[in-house]
Amino acid sequence: MISLLLLNGGVGARAKTAGPKQFVKINGVPILVYALKEADEVEAISQIVVNYPEGHLETVQQIVKDYAIHTPVVYAEAGATRQASVARLLDAATNDVVIIHESARPLVKAADFRELAESSHANVGFMREISFTVAPVDPETQRVTGSLERARLRNVQLPQKFAKADLRAGHDFAIREDRFYTEDATMCADAGIDVFFIEGDERNLKVTTPGDVNLATHLLRHEGEEDV
């Protein structure tokens, strides 16, 4: 069985929302609900561990109640960084396998969670080809310092699946080396742990800016129309 670690501790600064963006409604439904409902359909997920921003525990609990999430839910206050938030979620996970997702990616599907659950790889996540050229630079001098082979680069997406022990080892490595990461696949890879990827979906966007909110609203409304 699998524990879903759902990052949900943002405060909406970049999205310029009045409060945490995960409570903003898209087509009448809080952003947080989309990931919760999809995960709730996956038999292999027997526990959901969800972050909450400081002072918003009751709001998250009420959303879980209002939308009748049947999978047992455990709550963990968000940390000061994303890395710290994942560590707190990991501490509360009771299963030996975990999937990390974030409520800010509301277009995730139950099929995505199932694909990870059924993968033969212990540590695996979704990634997308990069459709543009990126270059290493020195930000201080504004000098371009070389080149990167685009075919060997991927845009990291969520969800990601890990053996709990491997993810813990990755976090221990980051603490030991005093390094900070914004996602866990590269952290574990840097720690010497094998991590694999599955080709992701361009629709699996992260809601970060006001424009992202508008795009997610359009895509989710269109999906609803297709289901009619």
GROMACS .gro file of C-alpha atoms in nm:
model
  228
    1MET     CA    1   0.000   0.000   0.000
    2ILE     CA    2   0.102   0.361  -0.060
    3SER     CA    3   0.091   0.686   0.137
    4LEU     CA    4   0.023   0.997  -0.071
    5LEU     CA    5   0.227   1.293   0.052
    6LEU     CA    6   0.032   1.598  -0.065
    7LEU     CA    7   0.220   1.926  -0.052
    8ASN     CA    8  -0.035   2.191   0.035
    9GLY     CA    9   0.144   2.454   0.241
   10GLY     CA   10   0.175   2.745  -0.002
   11VAL     CA   11   0.042   3.089   0.079
   12GLY     CA   12  -0.032   3.209  -0.275
   13ALA     CA   13   0.230   3.487  -0.297
   14ARG     CA   14   0.315   3.435  -0.665
   15ALA     CA   15  -0.044   3.358  -0.762
   16LYS     CA   16  -0.144   3.693  -0.604
   17THR     CA   17  -0.451   3.542  -0.443
   18ALA     CA   18  -0.617   3.680  -0.132
   19GLY     CA   19  -0.515   3.372   0.067
   20PRO     CA   20  -0.349   3.034   0.006
   21LYS     CA   21  -0.398   2.949  -0.362
   22GLN     CA   22  -0.505   2.592  -0.284
   23PHE     CA   23  -0.829   2.729  -0.143
   24VAL     CA   24  -0.906   2.935  -0.454
   25LYS     CA   25  -1.200   2.786  -0.641
   26ILE     CA   26  -1.165   2.669  -0.999
   27ASN     CA   27  -1.504   2.605  -1.156
   28GLY     CA   28  -1.653   2.628  -0.809
   29VAL     CA   29  -1.418   2.374  -0.649
   30PRO     CA   30  -1.111   2.452  -0.431
   31ILE     CA   31  -0.787   2.368  -0.613
   32LEU     CA   32  -0.691   2.128  -0.333
   33VAL     CA   33  -0.994   1.909  -0.399
   34TYR     CA   34  -0.890   1.800  -0.749
   35ALA     CA   35  -0.585   1.603  -0.634
   36LEU     CA   36  -0.767   1.469  -0.328
   37LYS     CA   37  -1.058   1.333  -0.534
   38GLU     CA   38  -0.831   1.165  -0.790
   39ALA     CA   39  -0.618   1.004  -0.519
   40ASP     CA   40  -0.934   0.889  -0.341
   41GLU     CA   41  -1.014   0.670  -0.643
   42VAL     CA   42  -0.685   0.477  -0.627
   43GLU     CA   43  -0.709   0.150  -0.438
   44ALA     CA   44  -0.333   0.132  -0.374
   45ILE     CA   45  -0.336   0.464  -0.183
   46SER     CA   46  -0.441   0.374   0.171
   47GLN     CA   47  -0.331   0.697   0.341
   48ILE     CA   48  -0.318   1.065   0.245
   49VAL     CA   49  -0.084   1.293   0.440
   50VAL     CA   50  -0.152   1.657   0.361
   51ASN     CA   51   0.026   1.978   0.458
   52TYR     CA   52  -0.159   2.285   0.576
   53PRO     CA   53  -0.036   2.644   0.599
   54GLU     CA   54   0.001   2.782   0.951
   55GLY     CA   55  -0.341   2.876   1.088
   56HIS     CA   56  -0.536   2.685   0.821
   57LEU     CA   57  -0.572   2.335   0.964
   58GLU     CA   58  -0.946   2.367   1.018
   59THR     CA   59  -0.995   2.494   0.663
   60VAL     CA   60  -0.822   2.190   0.516
   61GLN     CA   61  -1.009   1.954   0.748
   62GLN     CA   62  -1.341   2.108   0.646
   63ILE     CA   63  -1.260   2.071   0.277
   64VAL     CA   64  -1.177   1.702   0.328
   65LYS     CA   65  -1.510   1.660   0.509
   66ASP     CA   66  -1.717   1.862   0.262
   67TYR     CA   67  -1.593   1.665  -0.039
   68ALA     CA   68  -1.632   1.324   0.130
   69ILE     CA   69  -1.274   1.199   0.096
   70HIS     CA   70  -1.291   0.836   0.211
   71THR     CA   71  -0.920   0.756   0.226
   72PRO     CA   72  -0.784   0.817   0.579
   73VAL     CA   73  -0.622   1.163   0.595
   74VAL     CA   74  -0.345   1.274   0.832
   75TYR     CA   75  -0.243   1.639   0.865
   76ALA     CA   76   0.104   1.791   0.903
   77GLU     CA   77   0.183   2.161   0.931
   78ALA     CA   78   0.392   2.293   0.644
   79GLY     CA   79   0.762   2.357   0.703
   80ALA     CA   80   0.958   2.673   0.629
   81THR     CA   81   1.073   2.526   0.294
   82ARG     CA   82   0.936   2.273   0.048
   83GLN     CA   83   1.207   2.031   0.156
   84ALA     CA   84   1.106   2.069   0.520
   85SER     CA   85   0.740   2.020   0.429
   86VAL     CA   86   0.816   1.691   0.252
   87ALA     CA   87   1.016   1.575   0.555
   88ARG     CA   88   0.717   1.642   0.782
   89LEU     CA   89   0.486   1.453   0.549
   90LEU     CA   90   0.733   1.166   0.537
   91ASP     CA   91   0.743   1.150   0.918
   92ALA     CA   92   0.366   1.094   0.922
   93ALA     CA   93   0.357   0.830   0.645
   94THR     CA   94   0.280   0.477   0.764
   95ASN     CA   95   0.347   0.286   0.439
   96ASP     CA   96   0.681   0.175   0.295
   97VAL     CA   97   0.602   0.333  -0.042
   98VAL     CA   98   0.507   0.698  -0.089
   99ILE     CA   99   0.388   0.916  -0.374
  100ILE     CA  100   0.460   1.288  -0.361
  101HIS     CA  101   0.220   1.529  -0.526
  102GLU     CA  102   0.123   1.893  -0.480
  103SER     CA  103  -0.224   2.041  -0.467
  104ALA     CA  104  -0.104   2.314  -0.705
  105ARG     CA  105  -0.117   2.054  -0.987
  106PRO     CA  106  -0.497   2.004  -1.009
  107LEU     CA  107  -0.496   1.834  -1.349
  108VAL     CA  108  -0.349   1.511  -1.212
  109LYS     CA  109  -0.554   1.198  -1.283
  110ALA     CA  110  -0.613   0.879  -1.088
  111ALA     CA  111  -0.450   0.702  -1.384
  112ASP     CA  112  -0.127   0.893  -1.316
  113PHE     CA  113  -0.116   0.768  -0.957
  114ARG     CA  114  -0.194   0.415  -1.076
  115GLU     CA  115   0.081   0.425  -1.338
  116LEU     CA  116   0.337   0.511  -1.070
  117ALA     CA  117   0.197   0.252  -0.830
  118GLU     CA  118   0.226  -0.020  -1.096
  119SER     CA  119   0.575   0.080  -1.214
  120SER     CA  120   0.846  -0.180  -1.153
  121HIS     CA  121   1.080   0.099  -1.045
  122ALA     CA  122   1.096   0.178  -0.674
  123ASN     CA  123   1.173   0.545  -0.741
  124VAL     CA  124   1.009   0.702  -1.046
  125GLY     CA  125   0.836   1.023  -1.149
  126PHE     CA  126   0.686   1.206  -1.443
  127MET     CA  127   0.908   1.432  -1.652
  128ARG     CA  128   0.859   1.616  -1.981
  129GLU     CA  129   1.091   1.692  -2.269
  130ILE     CA  130   1.205   2.054  -2.276
  131SER     CA  131   1.085   2.229  -2.592
  132PHE     CA  132   1.324   2.521  -2.565
  133THR     CA  133   1.698   2.577  -2.530
  134VAL     CA  134   1.849   2.635  -2.186
  135ALA     CA  135   2.201   2.752  -2.107
  136PRO     CA  136   2.424   2.758  -1.797
  137VAL     CA  137   2.510   3.115  -1.698
  138ASP     CA  138   2.680   3.320  -1.429
  139PRO     CA  139   2.398   3.536  -1.285
  140GLU     CA  140   2.640   3.788  -1.135
  141THR     CA  141   2.832   3.864  -1.455
  142GLN     CA  142   2.545   3.775  -1.694
  143ARG     CA  143   2.796   3.563  -1.885
  144VAL     CA  144   2.691   3.248  -2.070
  145THR     CA  145   2.925   2.978  -1.944
  146GLY     CA  146   2.859   2.689  -2.182
  147SER     CA  147   2.588   2.477  -2.334
  148LEU     CA  148   2.355   2.196  -2.235
  149GLU     CA  149   2.232   1.909  -2.450
  150ARG     CA  150   1.854   1.950  -2.455
  151ALA     CA  151   1.789   1.582  -2.530
  152ARG     CA  152   1.946   1.493  -2.195
  153LEU     CA  153   1.732   1.736  -1.996
  154ARG     CA  154   1.379   1.696  -1.863
  155ASN     CA  155   1.124   1.924  -1.699
  156VAL     CA  156   1.048   1.766  -1.361
  157GLN     CA  157   0.681   1.714  -1.285
  158LEU     CA  158   0.483   1.554  -1.004
  159PRO     CA  159   0.363   1.305  -0.892
  160GLN     CA  160   0.670   1.099  -0.803
  161LYS     CA  161   0.693   0.760  -0.630
  162PHE     CA  162   0.965   0.657  -0.385
  163ALA     CA  163   1.053   0.378  -0.152
  164LYS     CA  164   1.013   0.549   0.185
  165ALA     CA  165   1.361   0.441   0.297
  166ASP     CA  166   1.520   0.582  -0.020
  167LEU     CA  167   1.342   0.914   0.014
  168ARG     CA  168   1.449   0.933   0.378
  169ALA     CA  169   1.808   0.864   0.271
  170GLY     CA  170   1.783   1.144   0.014
  171HIS     CA  171   1.668   1.390   0.279
  172ASP     CA  172   1.943   1.276   0.515
  173PHE     CA  173   2.195   1.340   0.236
  174ALA     CA  174   2.060   1.692   0.179
  175ILE     CA  175   2.087   1.774   0.549
  176ARG     CA  176   2.435   1.625   0.574
  177GLU     CA  177   2.559   1.818   0.271
  178ASP     CA  178   2.370   2.136   0.369
  179ARG     CA  179   2.194   2.142   0.032
  180PHE     CA  180   1.843   2.258  -0.049
  181TYR     CA  181   1.624   2.112  -0.323
  182THR     CA  182   1.294   2.217  -0.476
  183GLU     CA  183   1.196   1.859  -0.566
  184ASP     CA  184   1.298   1.509  -0.463
  185ALA     CA  185   1.400   1.313  -0.774
  186THR     CA  186   1.720   1.510  -0.830
  187MET     CA  187   1.790   1.512  -0.456
  188CYS     CA  188   1.777   1.133  -0.443
  189ALA     CA  189   1.983   1.104  -0.763
  190ASP     CA  190   2.250   1.331  -0.612
  191ALA     CA  191   2.248   1.102  -0.308
  192GLY     CA  192   2.338   0.807  -0.532
  193ILE     CA  193   1.990   0.652  -0.537
  194ASP     CA  194   1.851   0.517  -0.865
  195VAL     CA  195   1.559   0.726  -0.989
  196PHE     CA  196   1.376   0.674  -1.319
  197PHE     CA  197   1.124   0.876  -1.517
  198ILE     CA  198   0.804   0.828  -1.714
  199GLU     CA  199   0.713   1.068  -1.994
  200GLY     CA  200   0.476   1.326  -1.849
  201ASP     CA  201   0.182   1.524  -1.987
  202GLU     CA  202   0.203   1.889  -2.092
  203ARG     CA  203  -0.141   1.946  -1.936
  204ASN     CA  204  -0.004   1.863  -1.591
  205LEU     CA  205   0.075   2.225  -1.517
  206LYS     CA  206   0.158   2.378  -1.180
  207VAL     CA  207  -0.067   2.667  -1.077
  208THR     CA  208   0.177   2.940  -0.976
  209THR     CA  209   0.075   3.267  -1.141
  210PRO     CA  210  -0.265   3.433  -1.209
  211GLY     CA  211  -0.227   3.320  -1.571
  212ASP     CA  212  -0.190   2.960  -1.454
  213VAL     CA  213  -0.515   2.990  -1.258
  214ASN     CA  214  -0.692   3.105  -1.574
  215LEU     CA  215  -0.541   2.825  -1.785
  216ALA     CA  216  -0.625   2.556  -1.528
  217THR     CA  217  -0.981   2.690  -1.512
  218HIS     CA  218  -1.014   2.658  -1.889
  219LEU     CA  219  -0.864   2.308  -1.905
  220LEU     CA  220  -1.067   2.171  -1.615
  221ARG     CA  221  -1.390   2.322  -1.751
  222HIS     CA  222  -1.318   2.162  -2.089
  223GLU     CA  223  -1.262   1.825  -1.922
  224GLY     CA  224  -1.596   1.859  -1.746
  225GLU     CA  225  -1.768   1.926  -2.077
  226GLU     CA  226  -1.603   1.618  -2.232
  227ASP     CA  227  -1.735   1.402  -1.949
  228VAL     CA  228  -2.097   1.508  -2.007
   0.00000   0.00000   0.00000
